GROMACS .gro file of C-alpha atoms in nm:
model
  351
    1MET     CA    1   1.987   2.074  -0.477
    2SER     CA    2   2.021   2.252  -0.758
    3ARG     CA    3   1.982   2.681  -0.725
    4TYR     CA    4   1.713   2.711  -0.938
    5ILE     CA    5   1.447   2.408  -0.731
    6LYS     CA    6   1.144   2.628  -0.515
    7LYS     CA    7   1.276   2.776  -0.180
    8ASP     CA    8   0.974   2.535  -0.071
    9TYR     CA    9   1.167   2.216  -0.145
   10LYS     CA   10   1.491   2.333  -0.059
   11ASN     CA   11   1.626   2.028   0.212
   12PHE     CA   12   1.294   1.845   0.096
   13ILE     CA   13   1.302   1.461   0.217
   14SER     CA   14   1.154   1.255   0.006
   15TYR     CA   15   1.043   0.889   0.040
   16THR     CA   16   1.302   0.626  -0.024
   17PRO     CA   17   1.174   0.301  -0.176
   18GLY     CA   18   1.267  -0.041  -0.055
   19GLU     CA   19   1.587  -0.132  -0.231
   20GLN     CA   20   1.544  -0.304  -0.568
   21LYS     CA   21   1.770  -0.579  -0.633
   22ASN     CA   22   1.717  -0.732  -0.980
   23ASP     CA   23   1.996  -0.932  -1.071
   24GLY     CA   24   1.860  -1.304  -0.951
   25SER     CA   25   2.076  -1.320  -0.664
   26TYR     CA   26   1.889  -1.217  -0.378
   27ILE     CA   27   1.602  -1.333  -0.190
   28LYS     CA   28   1.340  -1.017  -0.248
   29LEU     CA   29   1.152  -1.022   0.085
   30ASN     CA   30   1.132  -0.591   0.142
   31THR     CA   31   0.884  -0.448  -0.121
   32ASN     CA   32   0.575  -0.711  -0.071
   33GLU     CA   33   0.538  -0.845  -0.381
   34SER     CA   34   0.365  -1.106  -0.441
   35PRO     CA   35   0.641  -1.431  -0.535
   36TYR     CA   36   0.342  -1.593  -0.768
   37ALA     CA   37   0.319  -1.495  -1.138
   38PRO     CA   38   0.004  -1.322  -1.285
   39ALA     CA   39  -0.231  -1.529  -1.413
   40PRO     CA   40  -0.246  -1.734  -1.737
   41ALA     CA   41  -0.466  -1.501  -1.915
   42VAL     CA   42  -0.269  -1.198  -1.833
   43LEU     CA   43   0.055  -1.324  -1.961
   44ASN     CA   44  -0.164  -1.387  -2.288
   45ALA     CA   45  -0.374  -1.078  -2.250
   46LEU     CA   46  -0.154  -0.883  -2.529
   47SER     CA   47  -0.183  -0.885  -2.934
   48ARG     CA   48   0.015  -0.768  -3.207
   49ALA     CA   49  -0.269  -0.547  -3.269
   50ASP     CA   50  -0.272  -0.362  -2.885
   51LEU     CA   51   0.107  -0.324  -2.947
   52GLU     CA   52   0.065  -0.120  -3.211
   53ALA     CA   53  -0.240   0.087  -3.084
   54LEU     CA   54   0.026   0.199  -2.899
   55ARG     CA   55   0.040   0.490  -3.124
   56LEU     CA   56  -0.296   0.597  -2.970
   57TYR     CA   57  -0.351   0.787  -2.650
   58PRO     CA   58  -0.531   0.528  -2.406
   59ASP     CA   59  -0.907   0.588  -2.297
   60PRO     CA   60  -0.870   0.825  -2.004
   61THR     CA   61  -1.236   0.762  -1.866
   62GLY     CA   62  -1.051   0.359  -1.828
   63ARG     CA   63  -1.438   0.253  -1.900
   64THR     CA   64  -1.412  -0.069  -1.946
   65LEU     CA   65  -1.168  -0.146  -1.661
   66LYS     CA   66  -1.436   0.019  -1.404
   67GLU     CA   67  -1.722  -0.173  -1.579
   68LYS     CA   68  -1.516  -0.443  -1.444
   69LEU     CA   69  -1.410  -0.362  -1.111
   70ALA     CA   70  -1.782  -0.211  -1.040
   71ALA     CA   71  -1.882  -0.519  -1.100
   72LEU     CA   72  -1.614  -0.703  -0.900
   73TYR     CA   73  -1.659  -0.450  -0.585
   74GLY     CA   74  -2.038  -0.439  -0.588
   75VAL     CA   75  -2.060  -0.031  -0.700
   76GLU     CA   76  -2.102   0.164  -0.989
   77SER     CA   77  -1.883   0.296  -1.219
   78ASP     CA   78  -1.885   0.650  -1.116
   79ASN     CA   79  -1.795   0.511  -0.758
   80ILE     CA   80  -1.441   0.374  -0.990
   81PHE     CA   81  -1.155   0.613  -0.992
   82LEU     CA   82  -0.816   0.441  -1.167
   83SER     CA   83  -0.462   0.606  -1.136
   84ASN     CA   84  -0.115   0.536  -1.177
   85GLY     CA   85  -0.080   0.325  -0.895
   86SER     CA   86  -0.204   0.403  -0.508
   87ASP     CA   87   0.000   0.619  -0.424
   88ASP     CA   88  -0.118   0.864  -0.678
   89ILE     CA   89  -0.467   0.830  -0.521
   90LEU     CA   90  -0.288   0.946  -0.187
   91ASN     CA   91  -0.153   1.183  -0.365
   92PHE     CA   92  -0.447   1.330  -0.528
   93ALA     CA   93  -0.664   1.318  -0.204
   94PHE     CA   94  -0.414   1.476  -0.010
   95MET     CA   95  -0.441   1.774  -0.310
   96ALA     CA   96  -0.825   1.746  -0.335
   97PHE     CA   97  -0.924   1.737   0.001
   98VAL     CA   98  -0.689   1.939   0.271
   99ASP     CA   99  -0.671   2.294   0.281
  100GLU     CA  100  -0.298   2.427   0.366
  101ASP     CA  101  -0.462   2.571   0.722
  102GLU     CA  102  -0.596   2.210   0.767
  103ALA     CA  103  -0.475   1.917   0.896
  104ILE     CA  104  -0.400   1.530   0.833
  105ALA     CA  105  -0.435   1.285   1.042
  106TYR     CA  106  -0.282   0.908   1.058
  107PRO     CA  107  -0.092   0.644   1.305
  108LYS     CA  108   0.208   0.790   1.451
  109ILE     CA  109   0.303   0.427   1.321
  110SER     CA  110   0.225   0.438   0.979
  111TYR     CA  111   0.302   0.407   0.564
  112SER     CA  112   0.614   0.690   0.538
  113PHE     CA  113   0.509   0.789   0.248
  114TYR     CA  114   0.176   1.016   0.427
  115PRO     CA  115   0.438   1.249   0.572
  116VAL     CA  116   0.609   1.337   0.260
  117ILE     CA  117   0.322   1.402   0.054
  118ALA     CA  118   0.164   1.646   0.298
  119ARG     CA  119   0.520   1.850   0.315
  120LEU     CA  120   0.507   1.820  -0.040
  121HIS     CA  121   0.175   1.983  -0.034
  122GLY     CA  122   0.266   2.239   0.288
  123ILE     CA  123  -0.002   2.015   0.485
  124ASN     CA  124   0.007   1.990   0.847
  125VAL     CA  125   0.024   1.655   1.003
  126ASN     CA  126  -0.123   1.512   1.356
  127ARG     CA  127   0.057   1.182   1.436
  128VAL     CA  128  -0.204   0.994   1.642
  129ALA     CA  129  -0.043   0.822   1.944
  130MET     CA  130  -0.036   0.445   1.929
  131ALA     CA  131  -0.188   0.184   2.177
  132ASP     CA  132   0.048  -0.135   2.325
  133GLY     CA  133   0.198  -0.315   2.095
  134LEU     CA  134   0.193  -0.047   1.802
  135MET     CA  135  -0.166  -0.114   1.779
  136ILE     CA  136  -0.407   0.147   1.609
  137ASP     CA  137  -0.687   0.275   1.869
  138TYR     CA  138  -0.997   0.378   1.646
  139ARG     CA  139  -1.129   0.552   1.937
  140ASN     CA  140  -0.827   0.814   1.899
  141PHE     CA  141  -0.986   0.912   1.546
  142CYS     CA  142  -1.355   0.894   1.630
  143GLY     CA  143  -1.505   1.245   1.651
  144LEU     CA  144  -1.137   1.397   1.558
  145GLY     CA  145  -1.239   1.640   1.342
  146GLN     CA  146  -0.976   1.624   1.107
  147ASN     CA  147  -0.929   1.445   0.758
  148ILE     CA  148  -0.788   1.110   0.821
  149VAL     CA  149  -0.610   0.799   0.625
  150ILE     CA  150  -0.528   0.495   0.800
  151PRO     CA  151  -0.362   0.236   0.631
  152ASN     CA  152  -0.588  -0.123   0.716
  153PRO     CA  153  -0.399  -0.382   0.733
  154ASN     CA  154  -0.156  -0.152   0.858
  155ALA     CA  155   0.204  -0.092   0.747
  156PRO     CA  156   0.446  -0.162   0.837
  157THR     CA  157   0.236  -0.367   1.132
  158GLY     CA  158   0.003  -0.584   0.968
  159GLN     CA  159  -0.254  -0.471   1.224
  160ALA     CA  160  -0.583  -0.420   1.121
  161LEU     CA  161  -0.919  -0.266   1.207
  162THR     CA  162  -1.254  -0.401   1.203
  163THR     CA  163  -1.519  -0.232   0.988
  164GLY     CA  164  -1.728  -0.131   1.209
  165GLN     CA  165  -1.440   0.000   1.390
  166ILE     CA  166  -1.423   0.236   1.065
  167GLU     CA  167  -1.685   0.254   1.058
  168GLU     CA  168  -1.701   0.474   1.411
  169ILE     CA  169  -1.416   0.657   1.279
  170VAL     CA  170  -1.595   0.775   0.935
  171ARG     CA  171  -1.982   0.863   1.136
  172THR     CA  172  -1.861   1.049   1.383
  173ASN     CA  173  -1.608   1.285   1.153
  174PRO     CA  174  -1.876   1.394   0.855
  175ASP     CA  175  -1.709   1.691   0.825
  176HIS     CA  176  -1.417   1.572   0.696
  177LEU     CA  177  -1.249   1.285   0.498
  178VAL     CA  178  -1.222   0.935   0.586
  179LEU     CA  179  -0.951   0.804   0.340
  180ILE     CA  180  -0.888   0.354   0.463
  181ASP     CA  181  -0.565   0.281   0.225
  182GLU     CA  182  -0.656  -0.077   0.128
  183ALA     CA  183  -0.318  -0.215   0.003
  184TYR     CA  184  -0.315  -0.549   0.201
  185VAL     CA  185  -0.699  -0.598   0.259
  186ASP     CA  186  -0.688  -0.889   0.025
  187PHE     CA  187  -0.454  -1.098   0.292
  188GLY     CA  188  -0.722  -1.168   0.565
  189ALA     CA  189  -0.876  -0.781   0.666
  190GLU     CA  190  -1.205  -0.705   0.609
  191SER     CA  191  -1.279  -0.395   0.340
  192ALA     CA  192  -1.458  -0.070   0.411
  193ILE     CA  193  -1.594  -0.055   0.033
  194PRO     CA  194  -1.924  -0.153   0.142
  195LEU     CA  195  -1.950   0.126   0.371
  196THR     CA  196  -1.874   0.367   0.085
  197LYS     CA  197  -2.238   0.338   0.010
  198GLN     CA  198  -2.377   0.468   0.348
  199TYR     CA  199  -2.103   0.754   0.390
  200ASP     CA  200  -1.995   1.048   0.114
  201ASN     CA  201  -1.707   1.095   0.337
  202LEU     CA  202  -1.547   0.795   0.343
  203LEU     CA  203  -1.265   0.728   0.006
  204VAL     CA  204  -1.136   0.311  -0.015
  205SER     CA  205  -0.796   0.316  -0.259
  206ARG     CA  206  -0.675  -0.058  -0.390
  207THR     CA  207  -0.366  -0.134  -0.534
  208PHE     CA  208  -0.314  -0.435  -0.808
  209SER     CA  209   0.072  -0.428  -0.652
  210LYS     CA  210   0.042  -0.640  -0.381
  211TYR     CA  211  -0.239  -0.998  -0.397
  212ALA     CA  212  -0.315  -0.914  -0.791
  213SER     CA  213   0.095  -0.954  -0.862
  214PHE     CA  214   0.099  -0.654  -1.047
  215ALA     CA  215   0.361  -0.439  -0.906
  216GLY     CA  216   0.554  -0.350  -1.258
  217GLY     CA  217   0.172  -0.238  -1.394
  218ARG     CA  218   0.147   0.040  -1.158
  219LEU     CA  219  -0.251   0.027  -1.079
  220GLY     CA  220  -0.408   0.189  -0.785
  221VAL     CA  221  -0.801   0.219  -0.748
  222ALA     CA  222  -1.029   0.442  -0.560
  223VAL     CA  223  -1.394   0.371  -0.415
  224GLY     CA  224  -1.624   0.667  -0.291
  225ASN     CA  225  -1.925   0.871  -0.343
  226ALA     CA  226  -1.963   0.997  -0.738
  227GLU     CA  227  -1.889   1.330  -0.649
  228LEU     CA  228  -1.536   1.216  -0.441
  229ILE     CA  229  -1.476   1.038  -0.753
  230LYS     CA  230  -1.516   1.330  -0.968
  231ASP     CA  231  -1.252   1.588  -0.715
  232LEU     CA  232  -1.004   1.337  -0.833
  233ALA     CA  233  -1.080   1.278  -1.184
  234SER     CA  234  -1.025   1.695  -1.210
  235ILE     CA  235  -0.709   1.681  -1.020
  236GLN     CA  236  -0.589   1.413  -1.246
  237TYR     CA  237  -0.698   1.576  -1.537
  238ALA     CA  238  -0.466   1.875  -1.453
  239THR     CA  239  -0.165   1.625  -1.434
  240ASN     CA  240  -0.153   1.408  -1.672
  241PRO     CA  241  -0.502   1.329  -1.823
  242TYR     CA  242  -0.390   0.955  -1.956
  243ASN     CA  243  -0.256   0.898  -1.622
  244VAL     CA  244  -0.312   0.493  -1.672
  245ASN     CA  245  -0.171   0.387  -1.978
  246ARG     CA  246  -0.322   0.184  -2.266
  247LEU     CA  247  -0.100  -0.136  -2.180
  248THR     CA  248  -0.155  -0.141  -1.788
  249MET     CA  249  -0.525  -0.105  -1.846
  250LYS     CA  250  -0.567  -0.398  -2.064
  251LEU     CA  251  -0.381  -0.627  -1.868
  252ALA     CA  252  -0.554  -0.500  -1.552
  253GLU     CA  253  -0.873  -0.618  -1.733
  254ALA     CA  254  -0.749  -0.998  -1.743
  255THR     CA  255  -0.623  -0.948  -1.404
  256VAL     CA  256  -0.970  -0.897  -1.298
  257ASP     CA  257  -1.132  -1.153  -1.518
  258SER     CA  258  -0.873  -1.381  -1.331
  259ASP     CA  259  -0.976  -1.281  -0.960
  260ALA     CA  260  -1.034  -1.662  -0.846
  261TYR     CA  261  -0.653  -1.675  -0.949
  262TYR     CA  262  -0.543  -1.460  -0.731
  263ARG     CA  263  -0.760  -1.548  -0.426
  264ALA     CA  264  -0.670  -1.875  -0.444
  265ASN     CA  265  -0.245  -1.703  -0.409
  266ALA     CA  266  -0.388  -1.493  -0.158
  267GLU     CA  267  -0.467  -1.819   0.087
  268LYS     CA  268  -0.139  -1.957   0.003
  269ILE     CA  269   0.026  -1.639   0.153
  270ARG     CA  270  -0.229  -1.637   0.428
  271ALA     CA  271  -0.058  -2.006   0.512
  272THR     CA  272   0.242  -1.938   0.442
  273ARG     CA  273   0.256  -1.599   0.688
  274GLU     CA  274   0.090  -1.795   0.957
  275HIS     CA  275   0.395  -2.091   0.919
  276VAL     CA  276   0.680  -1.840   0.952
  277THR     CA  277   0.516  -1.640   1.210
  278ALA     CA  278   0.494  -2.007   1.386
  279ALA     CA  279   0.882  -2.098   1.315
  280LEU     CA  280   0.952  -1.755   1.447
  281ARG     CA  281   0.761  -1.740   1.756
  282LYS     CA  282   0.949  -2.091   1.805
  283MET     CA  283   1.296  -1.895   1.753
  284GLY     CA  284   1.272  -1.641   1.975
  285PHE     CA  285   1.114  -1.346   1.764
  286SER     CA  286   0.861  -1.091   1.921
  287VAL     CA  287   0.621  -1.163   1.580
  288LEU     CA  288   0.290  -0.848   1.557
  289PRO     CA  289  -0.029  -1.071   1.460
  290SER     CA  290  -0.067  -0.973   1.082
  291LEU     CA  291  -0.332  -0.915   0.816
  292ALA     CA  292  -0.088  -0.843   0.564
  293ASN     CA  293   0.141  -0.995   0.298
  294PHE     CA  294   0.423  -0.931   0.550
  295VAL     CA  295   0.491  -0.958   0.934
  296PHE     CA  296   0.672  -0.718   1.152
  297VAL     CA  297   0.972  -0.885   1.385
  298ARG     CA  298   1.261  -0.829   1.606
  299HIS     CA  299   1.440  -1.049   1.842
  300ASP     CA  300   1.580  -0.964   2.189
  301LYS     CA  301   1.942  -1.077   2.095
  302ILE     CA  302   2.015  -0.915   1.792
  303ASP     CA  303   1.945  -0.535   1.710
  304GLY     CA  304   1.733  -0.482   1.390
  305ARG     CA  305   1.962  -0.297   1.213
  306GLU     CA  306   2.257  -0.522   1.263
  307LEU     CA  307   1.992  -0.860   1.194
  308TYR     CA  308   1.886  -0.657   0.841
  309GLU     CA  309   2.211  -0.619   0.725
  310GLU     CA  310   2.327  -0.977   0.803
  311LEU     CA  311   2.058  -1.072   0.617
  312LYS     CA  312   2.188  -0.855   0.302
  313LYS     CA  313   2.532  -1.027   0.355
  314ARG     CA  314   2.353  -1.360   0.304
  315TYR     CA  315   2.156  -1.195   0.010
  316ILE     CA  316   1.866  -1.197   0.149
  317LEU     CA  317   1.648  -0.857   0.153
  318VAL     CA  318   1.457  -0.770   0.473
  319ARG     CA  319   1.298  -0.420   0.541
  320HIS     CA  320   1.434  -0.189   0.846
  321PHE     CA  321   1.344   0.152   0.893
  322ASP     CA  322   1.550   0.401   1.114
  323ASP     CA  323   1.246   0.559   1.353
  324PRO     CA  324   1.340   0.536   1.642
  325ALA     CA  325   1.016   0.406   1.805
  326ILE     CA  326   1.052   0.043   1.543
  327SER     CA  327   1.411   0.053   1.455
  328ASN     CA  328   1.465  -0.283   1.700
  329TYR     CA  329   1.181  -0.437   1.395
  330ASN     CA  330   1.206  -0.565   1.039
  331ARG     CA  331   0.928  -0.638   0.795
  332ILE     CA  332   0.973  -0.918   0.601
  333SER     CA  333   0.758  -1.000   0.315
  334ILE     CA  334   0.603  -1.311   0.255
  335GLY     CA  335   0.779  -1.520  -0.063
  336SER     CA  336   0.730  -1.908  -0.168
  337ASP     CA  337   0.745  -2.110   0.077
  338GLU     CA  338   1.113  -2.196  -0.057
  339GLN     CA  339   1.185  -1.870   0.011
  340MET     CA  340   1.050  -1.846   0.342
  341ASP     CA  341   1.204  -2.182   0.384
  342ALA     CA  342   1.594  -2.007   0.322
  343LEU     CA  343   1.480  -1.728   0.584
  344LEU     CA  344   1.430  -1.923   0.809
  345LYS     CA  345   1.768  -2.169   0.795
  346GLU     CA  346   1.927  -1.839   0.777
  347LEU     CA  347   1.810  -1.673   1.101
  348ALA     CA  348   1.858  -1.994   1.283
  349GLU     CA  349   2.218  -1.920   1.210
  350ILE     CA  350   2.212  -1.574   1.302
  351ILE     CA  351   2.054  -1.557   1.594
   0.00000   0.00000   0.00000
């Protein structure tokens, strides 16, 4: 770091994204991207006029896209917030709703971006203990009296809470924000969005990066009480009022219009996930039950990092975490059937 960086950021440990090997030689099963192309309507959505309009700023309100999303989620436009990826929503929410003398609570085994954002904003954290099997025990969050963020399904384990359990967390923490991070909800879990109509302390974040084949488009969506949404917008406008670019909004509108296509792809991914889970267990792997587009696995015969390195030598990327509590595990994204067959073949040889 340079000598000019603020003292608060000296020795700052940032988030480490998954490896991006985009030369085509690797099978990428490490960043939970969709193996399927965007819908035909998305591929054909941009015209010359759209490109010529790049000389103009985008609509900072995203009105047209918000209207489409509101119809999709069964809410009103003023319940929708748009951002440059769902990580931006997390960043703005931590800035907007958590005072420096407060804490943010999240599962001990969870998305590794949470502690990074908390440290960036000088916020204390409460890493809530897991239940057996790396499960989230929702009762540990009930009546906690702190701001809470929970991925549902959880990352990197893939396990999910029910909406009834989420409602109990929200109901018993009425004076604190509960943020449910639904990056992976489209692969089998229940969405908490309907609960936002009943509870003004619930914020639900979604991303187009996973089920909607839009990781490169960078679009995040938050759903919540209109006052919460105004708060997020005020923070966003104080940092970058044109946070979502013109092309992303146009392509995202076509994505929403093609929702049935993406739902069908999500079903394909779920079917592949179940096939791969059964095959891995037959090979002797322990596989946590997953409702996401990935599985979290370990094998008694080989260390987690060793398996990760061995697969990388064979041009297959999976995600390994150095946290001692899960270092024997690897997270494997669900790709196409062909990609997963190649993975299973290599794993059989390694084991």
